[in-house]
PDB file of C-alpha atoms in Angstrom:
ATOM      1  CA  MET A  26      37.630  34.529  39.780  1.00  0.00           C
ATOM      2  CA  LYS A  27      36.685  37.848  38.170  1.00  0.00           C
ATOM      3  CA  SER A  28      35.797  36.213  34.824  1.00  0.00           C
ATOM      4  CA  ARG A  29      33.766  33.546  36.661  1.00  0.00           C
ATOM      5  CA  LYS A  30      31.777  36.223  38.483  1.00  0.00           C
ATOM      6  CA  LYS A  31      31.231  38.084  35.197  1.00  0.00           C
ATOM      7  CA  LEU A  32      29.968  34.891  33.536  1.00  0.00           C
ATOM      8  CA  ILE A  33      27.543  34.221  36.400  1.00  0.00           C
ATOM      9  CA  SER A  34      26.362  37.830  36.213  1.00  0.00           C
ATOM     10  CA  PHE A  35      25.740  37.545  32.461  1.00  0.00           C
ATOM     11  CA  PHE A  36      23.932  34.223  32.902  1.00  0.00           C
ATOM     12  CA  ALA A  37      21.793  35.730  35.688  1.00  0.00           C
ATOM     13  CA  GLY A  38      20.942  38.715  33.491  1.00  0.00           C
ATOM     14  CA  LEU A  39      20.017  36.442  30.595  1.00  0.00           C
ATOM     15  CA  SER A  40      17.861  34.202  32.820  1.00  0.00           C
ATOM     16  CA  LEU A  41      16.073  37.212  34.311  1.00  0.00           C
ATOM     17  CA  ALA A  42      15.499  38.743  30.864  1.00  0.00           C
ATOM     18  CA  LEU A  43      14.023  35.474  29.536  1.00  0.00           C
ATOM     19  CA  PHE A  44      11.875  35.110  32.663  1.00  0.00           C
ATOM     20  CA  LEU A  45      10.474  38.623  32.232  1.00  0.00           C
ATOM     21  CA  LEU A  46       9.958  38.070  28.483  1.00  0.00           C
ATOM     22  CA  CYS A  47       7.943  34.911  29.228  1.00  0.00           C
ATOM     23  CA  SER A  48       6.070  36.785  31.972  1.00  0.00           C
ATOM     24  CA  SER A  49       5.128  39.517  29.475  1.00  0.00           C
ATOM     25  CA  ILE A  50       3.808  36.935  26.997  1.00  0.00           C
ATOM     26  CA  ILE A  51       1.880  34.932  29.610  1.00  0.00           C
ATOM     27  CA  PHE A  52       0.341  38.057  31.137  1.00  0.00           C
ATOM     28  CA  SER A  53      -0.700  39.436  27.730  1.00  0.00           C
ATOM     29  CA  LEU A  54      -2.218  36.110  26.676  1.00  0.00           C
ATOM     30  CA  ASN A  55      -4.339  35.997  29.811  1.00  0.00           C
ATOM     31  CA  PHE A  56      -5.222  39.710  29.833  1.00  0.00           C
ATOM     32  CA  LYS A  57      -8.797  39.229  28.635  1.00  0.00           C
ATOM     33  CA  PRO A  58      -9.857  42.907  29.034  1.00  0.00           C
ATOM     34  CA  LEU A  59      -7.784  43.727  25.935  1.00  0.00           C
ATOM     35  CA  TYR A  60      -9.886  41.397  23.793  1.00  0.00           C
ATOM     36  CA  SER A  61     -13.096  42.660  25.370  1.00  0.00           C
ATOM     37  CA  PHE A  62     -12.033  46.200  24.448  1.00  0.00           C
ATOM     38  CA  ASP A  63     -11.168  45.145  20.894  1.00  0.00           C
ATOM     39  CA  VAL A  64     -14.525  43.452  20.343  1.00  0.00           C
ATOM     40  CA  ASP A  65     -15.987  46.963  20.577  1.00  0.00           C
ATOM     41  CA  ASN A  66     -13.021  48.860  19.167  1.00  0.00           C
ATOM     42  CA  LEU A  67     -12.767  46.699  16.025  1.00  0.00           C
ATOM     43  CA  ASN A  68     -16.547  46.229  15.639  1.00  0.00           C
ATOM     44  CA  ILE A  69     -16.150  42.449  15.781  1.00  0.00           C
ATOM     45  CA  SER A  70     -19.762  41.841  16.880  1.00  0.00           C
ATOM     46  CA  ALA A  71     -21.113  43.690  13.862  1.00  0.00           C
ATOM     47  CA  GLU A  72     -18.660  41.952  11.518  1.00  0.00           C
ATOM     48  CA  VAL A  73     -19.791  38.460  12.521  1.00  0.00           C
ATOM     49  CA  ASN A  74     -23.351  39.345  13.550  1.00  0.00           C
ATOM     50  CA  MET A  75     -22.967  37.816  17.000  1.00  0.00           C
ATOM     51  CA  PRO A  76     -23.543  39.286  20.492  1.00  0.00           C
ATOM     52  CA  LYS A  77     -20.427  40.337  22.371  1.00  0.00           C
ATOM     53  CA  GLU A  78     -21.265  37.957  25.249  1.00  0.00           C
ATOM     54  CA  LYS A  79     -21.164  34.937  22.921  1.00  0.00           C
ATOM     55  CA  ILE A  80     -17.893  36.028  21.361  1.00  0.00           C
ATOM     56  CA  LEU A  81     -16.280  36.514  24.777  1.00  0.00           C
ATOM     57  CA  LYS A  82     -17.432  33.074  25.964  1.00  0.00           C
ATOM     58  CA  ASN A  83     -15.777  31.420  22.974  1.00  0.00           C
ATOM     59  CA  TYR A  84     -12.625  33.485  23.496  1.00  0.00           C
ATOM     60  CA  ASP A  85     -12.541  32.386  27.144  1.00  0.00           C
ATOM     61  CA  ILE A  86     -12.769  28.758  25.978  1.00  0.00           C
ATOM     62  CA  LEU A  87      -9.733  29.307  23.741  1.00  0.00           C
ATOM     63  CA  ILE A  88      -7.642  31.009  26.432  1.00  0.00           C
ATOM     64  CA  ASP A  89      -8.560  28.353  29.012  1.00  0.00           C
ATOM     65  CA  TYR A  90      -7.580  25.659  26.507  1.00  0.00           C
ATOM     66  CA  LEU A  91      -4.135  27.233  26.033  1.00  0.00           C
ATOM     67  CA  SER A  92      -3.385  26.948  29.754  1.00  0.00           C
ATOM     68  CA  PRO A  93      -0.719  24.283  30.474  1.00  0.00           C
ATOM     69  CA  PHE A  94      -2.990  22.967  33.236  1.00  0.00           C
ATOM     70  CA  ASN A  95      -5.867  22.300  30.838  1.00  0.00           C
ATOM     71  CA  LYS A  96      -5.905  18.751  29.441  1.00  0.00           C
ATOM     72  CA  LYS A  97      -9.320  18.941  27.748  1.00  0.00           C
ATOM     73  CA  ASN A  98      -9.877  19.072  23.987  1.00  0.00           C
ATOM     74  CA  LEU A  99     -10.805  22.392  22.410  1.00  0.00           C
ATOM     75  CA  GLU A 100     -14.502  22.696  21.612  1.00  0.00           C
ATOM     76  CA  PHE A 101     -16.047  26.066  20.809  1.00  0.00           C
ATOM     77  CA  LYS A 102     -19.681  26.624  21.731  1.00  0.00           C
ATOM     78  CA  ASP A 103     -20.637  28.608  18.643  1.00  0.00           C
ATOM     79  CA  PHE A 104     -17.991  27.856  16.017  1.00  0.00           C
ATOM     80  CA  PRO A 105     -17.332  24.689  14.009  1.00  0.00           C
ATOM     81  CA  MET A 106     -13.710  23.679  13.554  1.00  0.00           C
ATOM     82  CA  SER A 107     -11.847  21.866  10.783  1.00  0.00           C
ATOM     83  CA  GLN A 108      -9.160  19.257  11.407  1.00  0.00           C
ATOM     84  CA  GLU A 109      -6.530  21.735  10.182  1.00  0.00           C
ATOM     85  CA  GLY A 110      -7.840  24.357  12.595  1.00  0.00           C
ATOM     86  CA  ARG A 111      -7.751  21.875  15.465  1.00  0.00           C
ATOM     87  CA  VAL A 112      -4.159  20.907  14.639  1.00  0.00           C
ATOM     88  CA  HIS A 113      -3.112  24.576  14.565  1.00  0.00           C
ATOM     89  CA  PHE A 114      -4.605  25.254  18.000  1.00  0.00           C
ATOM     90  CA  ILE A 115      -2.775  22.169  19.321  1.00  0.00           C
ATOM     91  CA  ASP A 116       0.445  23.634  17.873  1.00  0.00           C
ATOM     92  CA  VAL A 117      -0.314  26.989  19.546  1.00  0.00           C
ATOM     93  CA  LYS A 118      -0.934  25.231  22.869  1.00  0.00           C
ATOM     94  CA  ASN A 119       2.366  23.334  22.537  1.00  0.00           C
ATOM     95  CA  LEU A 120       4.158  26.630  21.876  1.00  0.00           C
ATOM     96  CA  PHE A 121       2.660  28.232  24.977  1.00  0.00           C
ATOM     97  CA  ASN A 122       3.481  25.095  26.993  1.00  0.00           C
ATOM     98  CA  LYS A 123       7.131  25.577  26.003  1.00  0.00           C
ATOM     99  CA  ILE A 124       6.964  29.239  27.027  1.00  0.00           C
ATOM    100  CA  SER A 125       5.465  28.227  30.397  1.00  0.00           C
ATOM    101  CA  PHE A 126       8.210  25.616  30.854  1.00  0.00           C
ATOM    102  CA  LEU A 127      10.882  28.205  30.021  1.00  0.00           C
ATOM    103  CA  TRP A 128       9.194  30.607  32.483  1.00  0.00           C
ATOM    104  CA  VAL A 129       9.562  28.067  35.309  1.00  0.00           C
ATOM    105  CA  ILE A 130      13.153  27.137  34.421  1.00  0.00           C
ATOM    106  CA  THR A 131      14.351  30.740  34.081  1.00  0.00           C
ATOM    107  CA  PHE A 132      12.607  31.675  37.327  1.00  0.00           C
ATOM    108  CA  ALA A 133      14.551  28.960  39.169  1.00  0.00           C
ATOM    109  CA  LEU A 134      17.855  29.865  37.475  1.00  0.00           C
ATOM    110  CA  SER A 135      17.325  33.580  38.169  1.00  0.00           C
ATOM    111  CA  LEU A 136      16.540  32.877  41.805  1.00  0.00           C
ATOM    112  CA  ILE A 137      19.712  30.826  42.337  1.00  0.00           C
ATOM    113  CA  THR A 138      22.161  33.042  40.430  1.00  0.00           C
ATOM    114  CA  ILE A 139      20.746  36.372  41.641  1.00  0.00           C
ATOM    115  CA  ALA A 140      20.757  35.174  45.270  1.00  0.00           C
ATOM    116  CA  TYR A 141      24.487  34.455  44.919  1.00  0.00           C
ATOM    117  CA  LEU A 142      25.219  37.814  43.257  1.00  0.00           C
ATOM    118  CA  LEU A 143      23.218  39.795  45.827  1.00  0.00           C
ATOM    119  CA  LYS A 144      25.170  38.061  48.573  1.00  0.00           C
ATOM    120  CA  ILE A 145      28.446  39.401  47.138  1.00  0.00           C
ATOM    121  CA  LYS A 146      26.781  42.746  46.286  1.00  0.00           C
ATOM    122  CA  ASP A 147      27.240  42.411  42.525  1.00  0.00           C
ATOM    123  CA  PHE A 148      24.379  44.145  40.660  1.00  0.00           C
ATOM    124  CA  SER A 149      25.871  44.069  37.173  1.00  0.00           C
ATOM    125  CA  PHE A 150      23.331  41.385  36.147  1.00  0.00           C
ATOM    126  CA  LEU A 151      20.713  44.159  36.118  1.00  0.00           C
ATOM    127  CA  LYS A 152      22.562  45.951  33.321  1.00  0.00           C
ATOM    128  CA  TYR A 153      22.703  42.785  31.214  1.00  0.00           C
ATOM    129  CA  SER A 154      19.046  42.124  31.829  1.00  0.00           C
ATOM    130  CA  TYR A 155      17.603  45.574  31.059  1.00  0.00           C
ATOM    131  CA  SER A 156      19.836  45.861  27.964  1.00  0.00           C
ATOM    132  CA  MET A 157      18.542  42.546  26.583  1.00  0.00           C
ATOM    133  CA  LEU A 158      14.931  43.397  27.425  1.00  0.00           C
ATOM    134  CA  ILE A 159      14.963  46.740  25.632  1.00  0.00           C
ATOM    135  CA  MET A 160      16.703  45.336  22.544  1.00  0.00           C
ATOM    136  CA  ILE A 161      13.713  43.173  21.495  1.00  0.00           C
ATOM    137  CA  PRO A 162      11.156  46.040  21.348  1.00  0.00           C
ATOM    138  CA  LEU A 163      13.717  48.246  19.545  1.00  0.00           C
ATOM    139  CA  LEU A 164      14.494  45.539  16.970  1.00  0.00           C
ATOM    140  CA  LEU A 165      10.813  44.747  16.363  1.00  0.00           C
ATOM    141  CA  PHE A 166       9.666  48.367  16.195  1.00  0.00           C
ATOM    142  CA  ILE A 167      10.907  48.929  12.628  1.00  0.00           C
ATOM    143  CA  PRO A 168       9.362  45.769  11.039  1.00  0.00           C
ATOM    144  CA  PHE A 169       6.127  46.431  12.967  1.00  0.00           C
ATOM    145  CA  VAL A 170       5.933  49.961  11.571  1.00  0.00           C
ATOM    146  CA  ILE A 171       6.875  48.920   8.017  1.00  0.00           C
ATOM    147  CA  SER A 172       4.468  45.962   7.853  1.00  0.00           C
ATOM    148  CA  PHE A 173       2.965  44.109  10.785  1.00  0.00           C
ATOM    149  CA  ASP A 174       1.278  41.780   8.280  1.00  0.00           C
ATOM    150  CA  LYS A 175       4.645  40.550   6.943  1.00  0.00           C
ATOM    151  CA  THR A 176       6.082  40.300  10.472  1.00  0.00           C
ATOM    152  CA  PHE A 177       3.016  38.326  11.578  1.00  0.00           C
ATOM    153  CA  THR A 178       3.434  35.969   8.601  1.00  0.00           C
ATOM    154  CA  LYS A 179       7.156  35.507   9.268  1.00  0.00           C
ATOM    155  CA  PHE A 180       6.424  34.698  12.921  1.00  0.00           C
ATOM    156  CA  HIS A 181       4.114  31.849  11.857  1.00  0.00           C
ATOM    157  CA  GLU A 182       6.614  30.571   9.302  1.00  0.00           C
ATOM    158  CA  ILE A 183       9.312  30.413  11.978  1.00  0.00           C
ATOM    159  CA  PHE A 184       7.309  28.847  14.801  1.00  0.00           C
ATOM    160  CA  PHE A 185       4.937  26.539  12.909  1.00  0.00           C
ATOM    161  CA  SER A 186       5.888  23.675  10.595  1.00  0.00           C
ATOM    162  CA  ASN A 187       2.702  23.825   8.494  1.00  0.00           C
ATOM    163  CA  ASP A 188       0.383  26.414   6.944  1.00  0.00           C
ATOM    164  CA  TYR A 189      -2.700  25.510   8.995  1.00  0.00           C
ATOM    165  CA  TRP A 190      -2.591  28.985  10.516  1.00  0.00           C
ATOM    166  CA  LEU A 191      -3.963  30.221   7.177  1.00  0.00           C
ATOM    167  CA  PHE A 192      -7.541  29.643   8.289  1.00  0.00           C
ATOM    168  CA  ASP A 193     -10.398  29.224   5.836  1.00  0.00           C
ATOM    169  CA  PRO A 194     -13.144  31.452   7.340  1.00  0.00           C
ATOM    170  CA  VAL A 195     -15.785  29.070   6.002  1.00  0.00           C
ATOM    171  CA  LYS A 196     -14.336  25.983   7.700  1.00  0.00           C
ATOM    172  CA  ASP A 197     -12.986  27.850  10.740  1.00  0.00           C
ATOM    173  CA  PRO A 198     -15.166  30.935  11.353  1.00  0.00           C
ATOM    174  CA  ILE A 199     -13.390  31.495  14.704  1.00  0.00           C
ATOM    175  CA  ILE A 200     -10.786  33.423  12.677  1.00  0.00           C
ATOM    176  CA  ASN A 201     -13.435  36.074  11.958  1.00  0.00           C
ATOM    177  CA  VAL A 202     -13.446  37.051  15.649  1.00  0.00           C
ATOM    178  CA  LEU A 203      -9.635  37.020  15.864  1.00  0.00           C
ATOM    179  CA  PRO A 204      -8.629  39.829  13.483  1.00  0.00           C
ATOM    180  CA  GLU A 205      -4.973  40.606  12.821  1.00  0.00           C
ATOM    181  CA  LYS A 206      -5.312  44.019  14.495  1.00  0.00           C
ATOM    182  CA  PHE A 207      -6.078  42.283  17.783  1.00  0.00           C
ATOM    183  CA  PHE A 208      -2.790  40.364  17.518  1.00  0.00           C
ATOM    184  CA  LEU A 209      -1.041  43.652  16.783  1.00  0.00           C
ATOM    185  CA  HIS A 210      -2.472  45.046  20.021  1.00  0.00           C
ATOM    186  CA  GLU A 211      -1.340  41.899  21.858  1.00  0.00           C
ATOM    187  CA  ALA A 212       2.179  42.319  20.461  1.00  0.00           C
ATOM    188  CA  ILE A 213       2.248  45.995  21.449  1.00  0.00           C
ATOM    189  CA  LEU A 214       1.156  45.067  24.989  1.00  0.00           C
ATOM    190  CA  ILE A 215       3.954  42.484  25.247  1.00  0.00           C
ATOM    191  CA  LEU A 216       6.576  44.970  24.037  1.00  0.00           C
ATOM    192  CA  PHE A 217       5.208  47.707  26.305  1.00  0.00           C
ATOM    193  CA  ILE A 218       5.460  45.461  29.377  1.00  0.00           C
ATOM    194  CA  MET A 219       9.012  44.515  28.403  1.00  0.00           C
ATOM    195  CA  CYS A 220       9.932  48.206  28.158  1.00  0.00           C
ATOM    196  CA  ILE A 221       8.458  48.795  31.621  1.00  0.00           C
ATOM    197  CA  PHE A 222      10.469  45.883  33.052  1.00  0.00           C
ATOM    198  CA  SER A 223      13.594  47.247  31.376  1.00  0.00           C
ATOM    199  CA  LEU A 224      13.066  50.734  32.810  1.00  0.00           C
ATOM    200  CA  VAL A 225      12.429  49.371  36.310  1.00  0.00           C
ATOM    201  CA  LEU A 226      15.648  47.327  36.188  1.00  0.00           C
ATOM    202  CA  PHE A 227      17.532  50.340  34.799  1.00  0.00           C
ATOM    203  CA  PHE A 228      16.488  52.563  37.708  1.00  0.00           C
ATOM    204  CA  ILE A 229      17.193  49.831  40.272  1.00  0.00           C
ATOM    205  CA  HIS A 230      20.679  49.394  38.800  1.00  0.00           C
ATOM    206  CA  LYS A 231      21.223  53.159  38.800  1.00  0.00           C
ATOM    207  CA  SER A 232      20.200  53.474  42.441  1.00  0.00           C
ATOM    208  CA  LYS A 233      22.479  50.600  43.455  1.00  0.00           C
ATOM    209  CA  LYS A 234      25.453  52.214  41.686  1.00  0.00           C
ATOM    210  CA  ARG A 235      24.984  55.394  43.733  1.00  0.00           C
ATOM    211  CA  LYS A 236      25.375  53.489  47.023  1.00  0.00           C
TER     212      LYS A 236
END
């Protein structure tokens, strides 16, 4: 009985950690103010000789396209797109669809398992969850500091089965308004949110242990 409860607690912690990881990614993807800030911060308008308003409209089109509820084809207003570029954005959308699916599944699993554990006043799942959540930022911190460029490349090699992510700026000028530093900022935001979630769960677990 004790080992069964421990297994459920671990599974609940894992489900909650995955749910919060997916939540961090989904929130960061849809947090458009970060890109708006980076258009100014990284001088993107000057680099591509295009007004900020136009750049933001095209970015909005991309983010709306990546939504799992969007069934329309991707068509930028001010940027042409090669077949390779189109295929890559389809691959990106499929990846985010999988993340959204995992978000829903882990939410349901967390709800069921945590409801059971709260009923028997077992809060050990919180320890599993905050430990898993903090491990990812800690593990990624070193490769990020050493070389985000290599980490970024390795990410694409792992999650994509082709090299279409290596955009030709002539054929796919959209890449000129999506500099690597912006993706670094996105990654930092994701890891920061995960750290916040981990700290919140840590303090909740600590307060429950005192009672």
